[in-house]
Coordinates of C-alpha atoms in Angstrom, one line a residue:
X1 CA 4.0 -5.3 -21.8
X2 CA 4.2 -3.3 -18.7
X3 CA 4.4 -6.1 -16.7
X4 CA 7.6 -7.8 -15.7
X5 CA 5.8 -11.0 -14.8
X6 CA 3.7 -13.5 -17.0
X7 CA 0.1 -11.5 -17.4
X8 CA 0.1 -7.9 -19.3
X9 CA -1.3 -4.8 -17.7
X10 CA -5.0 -5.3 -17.5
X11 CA -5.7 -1.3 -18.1
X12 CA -4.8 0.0 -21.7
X13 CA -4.1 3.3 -21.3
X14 CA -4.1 6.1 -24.0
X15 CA -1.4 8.2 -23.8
X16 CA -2.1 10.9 -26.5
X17 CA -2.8 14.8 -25.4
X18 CA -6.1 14.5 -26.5
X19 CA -7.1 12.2 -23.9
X20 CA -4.3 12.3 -21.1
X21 CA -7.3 13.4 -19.0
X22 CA -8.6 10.6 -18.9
X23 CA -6.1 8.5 -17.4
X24 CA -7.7 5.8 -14.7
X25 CA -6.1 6.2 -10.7
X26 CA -3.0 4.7 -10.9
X27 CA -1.3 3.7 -7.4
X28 CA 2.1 2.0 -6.6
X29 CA 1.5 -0.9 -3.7
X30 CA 4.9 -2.1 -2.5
X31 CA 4.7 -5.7 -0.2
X32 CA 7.3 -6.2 2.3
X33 CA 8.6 -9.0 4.6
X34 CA 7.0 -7.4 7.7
X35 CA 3.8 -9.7 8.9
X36 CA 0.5 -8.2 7.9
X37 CA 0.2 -9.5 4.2
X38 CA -3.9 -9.6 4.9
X39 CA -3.9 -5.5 4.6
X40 CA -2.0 -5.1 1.6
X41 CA -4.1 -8.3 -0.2
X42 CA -7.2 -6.3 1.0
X43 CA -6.1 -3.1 -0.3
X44 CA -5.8 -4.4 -3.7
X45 CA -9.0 -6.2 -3.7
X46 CA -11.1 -2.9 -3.1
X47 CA -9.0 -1.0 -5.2
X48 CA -9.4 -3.4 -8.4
X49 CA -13.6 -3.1 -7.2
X50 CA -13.0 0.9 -7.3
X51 CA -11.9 0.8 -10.8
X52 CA -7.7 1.9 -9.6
X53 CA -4.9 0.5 -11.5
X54 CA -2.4 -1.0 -9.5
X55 CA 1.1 -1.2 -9.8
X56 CA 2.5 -3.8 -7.5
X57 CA 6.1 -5.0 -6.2
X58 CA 6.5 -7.2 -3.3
X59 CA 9.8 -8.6 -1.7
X60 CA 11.3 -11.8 -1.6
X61 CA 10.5 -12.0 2.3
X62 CA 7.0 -10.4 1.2
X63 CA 6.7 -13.8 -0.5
X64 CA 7.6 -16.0 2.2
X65 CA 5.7 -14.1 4.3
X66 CA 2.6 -14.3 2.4
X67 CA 2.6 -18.1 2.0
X68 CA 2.9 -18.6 5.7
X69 CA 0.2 -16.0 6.9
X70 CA -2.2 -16.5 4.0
X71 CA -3.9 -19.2 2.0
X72 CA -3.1 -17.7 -1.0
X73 CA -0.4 -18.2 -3.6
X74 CA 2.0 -15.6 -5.0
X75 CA 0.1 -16.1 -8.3
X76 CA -3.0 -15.3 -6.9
X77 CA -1.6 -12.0 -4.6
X78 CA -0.2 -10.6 -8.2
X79 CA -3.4 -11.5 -9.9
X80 CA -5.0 -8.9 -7.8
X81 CA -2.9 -6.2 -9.7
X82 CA -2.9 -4.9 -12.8
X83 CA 0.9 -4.8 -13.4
X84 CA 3.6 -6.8 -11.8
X85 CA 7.3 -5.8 -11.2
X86 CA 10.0 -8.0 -9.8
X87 CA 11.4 -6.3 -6.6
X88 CA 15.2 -6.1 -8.5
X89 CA 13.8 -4.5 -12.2
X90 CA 15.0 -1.1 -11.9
X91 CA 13.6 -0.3 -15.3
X92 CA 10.3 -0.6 -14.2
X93 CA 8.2 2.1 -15.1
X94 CA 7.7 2.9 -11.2
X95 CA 11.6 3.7 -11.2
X96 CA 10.9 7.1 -12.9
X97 CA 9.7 10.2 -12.2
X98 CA 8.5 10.3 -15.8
X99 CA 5.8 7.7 -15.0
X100 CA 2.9 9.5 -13.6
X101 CA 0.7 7.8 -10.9
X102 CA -1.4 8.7 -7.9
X103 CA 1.0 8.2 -5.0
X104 CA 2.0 4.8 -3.3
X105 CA 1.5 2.8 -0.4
X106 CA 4.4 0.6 1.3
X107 CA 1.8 -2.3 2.8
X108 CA 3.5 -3.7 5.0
X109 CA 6.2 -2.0 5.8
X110 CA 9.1 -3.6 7.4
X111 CA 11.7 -1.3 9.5
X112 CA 14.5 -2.4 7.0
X113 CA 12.7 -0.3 4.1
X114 CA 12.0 2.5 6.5
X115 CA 15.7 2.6 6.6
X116 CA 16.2 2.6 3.1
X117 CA 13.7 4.6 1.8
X118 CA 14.8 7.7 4.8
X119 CA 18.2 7.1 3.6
X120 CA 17.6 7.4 0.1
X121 CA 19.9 3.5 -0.3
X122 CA 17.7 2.7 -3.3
X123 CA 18.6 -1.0 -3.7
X124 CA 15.7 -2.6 -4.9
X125 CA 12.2 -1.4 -6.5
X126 CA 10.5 -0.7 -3.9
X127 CA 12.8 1.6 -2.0
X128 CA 13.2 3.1 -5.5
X129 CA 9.3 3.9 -6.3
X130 CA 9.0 5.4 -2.8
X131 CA 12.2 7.9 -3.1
X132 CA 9.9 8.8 -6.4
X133 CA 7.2 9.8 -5.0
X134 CA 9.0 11.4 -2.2
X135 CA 10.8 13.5 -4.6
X136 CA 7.9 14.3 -7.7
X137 CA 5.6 15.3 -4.4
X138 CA 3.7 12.6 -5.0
X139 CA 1.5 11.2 -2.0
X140 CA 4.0 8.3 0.0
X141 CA 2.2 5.9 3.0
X142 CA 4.2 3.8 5.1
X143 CA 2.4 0.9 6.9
X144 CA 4.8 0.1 9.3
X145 CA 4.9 -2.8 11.1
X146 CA 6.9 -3.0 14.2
X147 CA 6.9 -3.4 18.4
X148 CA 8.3 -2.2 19.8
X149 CA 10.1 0.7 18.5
X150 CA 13.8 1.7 19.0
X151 CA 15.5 5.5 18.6
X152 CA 16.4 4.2 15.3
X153 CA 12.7 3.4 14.3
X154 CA 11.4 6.8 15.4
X155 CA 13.8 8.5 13.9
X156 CA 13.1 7.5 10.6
X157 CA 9.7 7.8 11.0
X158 CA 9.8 11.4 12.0
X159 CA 12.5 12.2 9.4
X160 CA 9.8 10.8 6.5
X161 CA 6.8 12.4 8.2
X162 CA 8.7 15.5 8.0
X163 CA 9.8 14.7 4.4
X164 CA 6.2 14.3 3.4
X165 CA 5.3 10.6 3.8
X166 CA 2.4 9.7 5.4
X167 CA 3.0 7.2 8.8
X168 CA 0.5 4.6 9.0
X169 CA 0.7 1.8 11.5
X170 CA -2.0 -0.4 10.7
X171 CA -3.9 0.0 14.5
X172 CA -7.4 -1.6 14.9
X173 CA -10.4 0.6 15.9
X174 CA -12.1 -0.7 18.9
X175 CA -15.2 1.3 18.5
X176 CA -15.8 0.4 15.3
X177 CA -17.4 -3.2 17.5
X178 CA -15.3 -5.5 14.8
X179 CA -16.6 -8.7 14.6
X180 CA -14.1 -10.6 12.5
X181 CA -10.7 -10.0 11.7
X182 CA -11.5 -8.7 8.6
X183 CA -13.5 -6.1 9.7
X184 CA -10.0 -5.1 11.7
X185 CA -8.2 -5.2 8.3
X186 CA -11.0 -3.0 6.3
X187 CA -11.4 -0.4 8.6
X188 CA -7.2 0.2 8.3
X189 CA -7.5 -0.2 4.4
X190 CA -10.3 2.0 4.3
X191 CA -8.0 4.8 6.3
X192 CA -5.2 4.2 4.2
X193 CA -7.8 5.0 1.1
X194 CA -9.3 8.3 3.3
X195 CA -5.5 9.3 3.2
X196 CA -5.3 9.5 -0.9
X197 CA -8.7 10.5 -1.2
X198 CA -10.7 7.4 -2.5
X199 CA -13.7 6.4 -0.9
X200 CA -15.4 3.3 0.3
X201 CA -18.1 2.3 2.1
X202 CA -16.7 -1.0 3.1
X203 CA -15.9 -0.1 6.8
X204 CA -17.4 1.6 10.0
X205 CA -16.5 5.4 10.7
X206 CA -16.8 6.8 13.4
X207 CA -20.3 8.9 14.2
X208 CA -19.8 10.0 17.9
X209 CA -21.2 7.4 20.5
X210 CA -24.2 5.4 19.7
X211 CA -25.5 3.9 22.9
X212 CA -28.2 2.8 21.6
X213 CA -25.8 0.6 19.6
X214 CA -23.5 -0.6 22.2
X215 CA -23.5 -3.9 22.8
X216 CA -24.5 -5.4 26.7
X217 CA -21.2 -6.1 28.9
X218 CA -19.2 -3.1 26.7

């Protein structure tokens, strides 16, 4: 078993030379403490539709978080994934550099891994699987979720953008005319997706401005 929770990996993966091409899209998602549990549960939902096998870790705090912004249980958040980690199993696959995946998204990301992950203090899995990617090249997004932002913050930020991390703060689109809060949430999941180069129709894009769309009083 991959996983290092109670359900195997769902994708069965073969390995051999012969068919190491045809490895699925594989993508890290690491869950934080910060509020804004709703993008990350989105993010796996459309990536288990696309066919992407996830590798997930969330936080304790992700946890807590997550029961009190969501209806959802913890069981049902991992059951989105197709492989489960435990934020303090360093042995995870993730933890390598020898374990080949797609890139991975921090979703959220609170200012505490920010910290971590620009300092390289590699304490738990999560900060682990992003210094990874960050040093195998491999395609790093940071949702991060703070107001506002200290010296220290920006800092960070500009020290990982410069390292090769993708900076995401999960802003909603005001054009895009949402109507629900979920079409707030998709349209920053479907960015986050744009970033590593998967597609989905799921949310607006912009198309320059479409009067004849706008609503009355706008």
């Amino acid at each position: 078993m991959l996983l290092r929770s109670s359900r195997p990996c769902l994708f069965t993966v073969d390995v051999s030379a012969k068919n190491h091409h045809r490895r699925p899209r594989r993508i890290v998602i690491g869950i934080t403490g910060a509020t804004g549990t709703v993008f990350a549960i989105r993010l796996l939902l459309v990536l288990r539709e696309l066919g992407v096998e996830t590798h997930l870790v969330m936080s304790r705090w992700a946890m807590a978080t997550a029961k009190y912004e969501t209806p959802l249980a913890e069981a049902e958040i991992m059951g989105l994934a197709s492989c489960v980690y435990t934020v303090k199993d360093m042995s995870a696959p993730i933890a390598s550099g020898s374990f080949v995946h797609d890139g991975m998204m921090v979703v959220p990301c609170s200012m505490k891994t920010l910290a971590a992950i620009r300092t390289g203090f590699c304490d738990d899995l999560i900060s682990r699987a992003a210094d990874v990617s960050l040093k195998e090249g491999r395609r790093l997004l940071l949702a991060v979720r703070e107001t506002p932002l200290s010296d220290i913050h920006l800092d960070n930020m500009l020290f990982l953008r410069r390292a090769g991390a993708i900076i995401f703060p999960p802003v909603p689109a005001f054009y895009i005319g949402p109507q629900t809060l979920d079409d707030v949430v998709m349209q920053s999941v479907g960015r986050m997706l744009d970033s590593f180069g998967i597609h989905t129709d799921k949310f607006s894009r912009w198309n320059g401005f479409e009067w004849s769309k706008r609503k009355e009083g706008l």
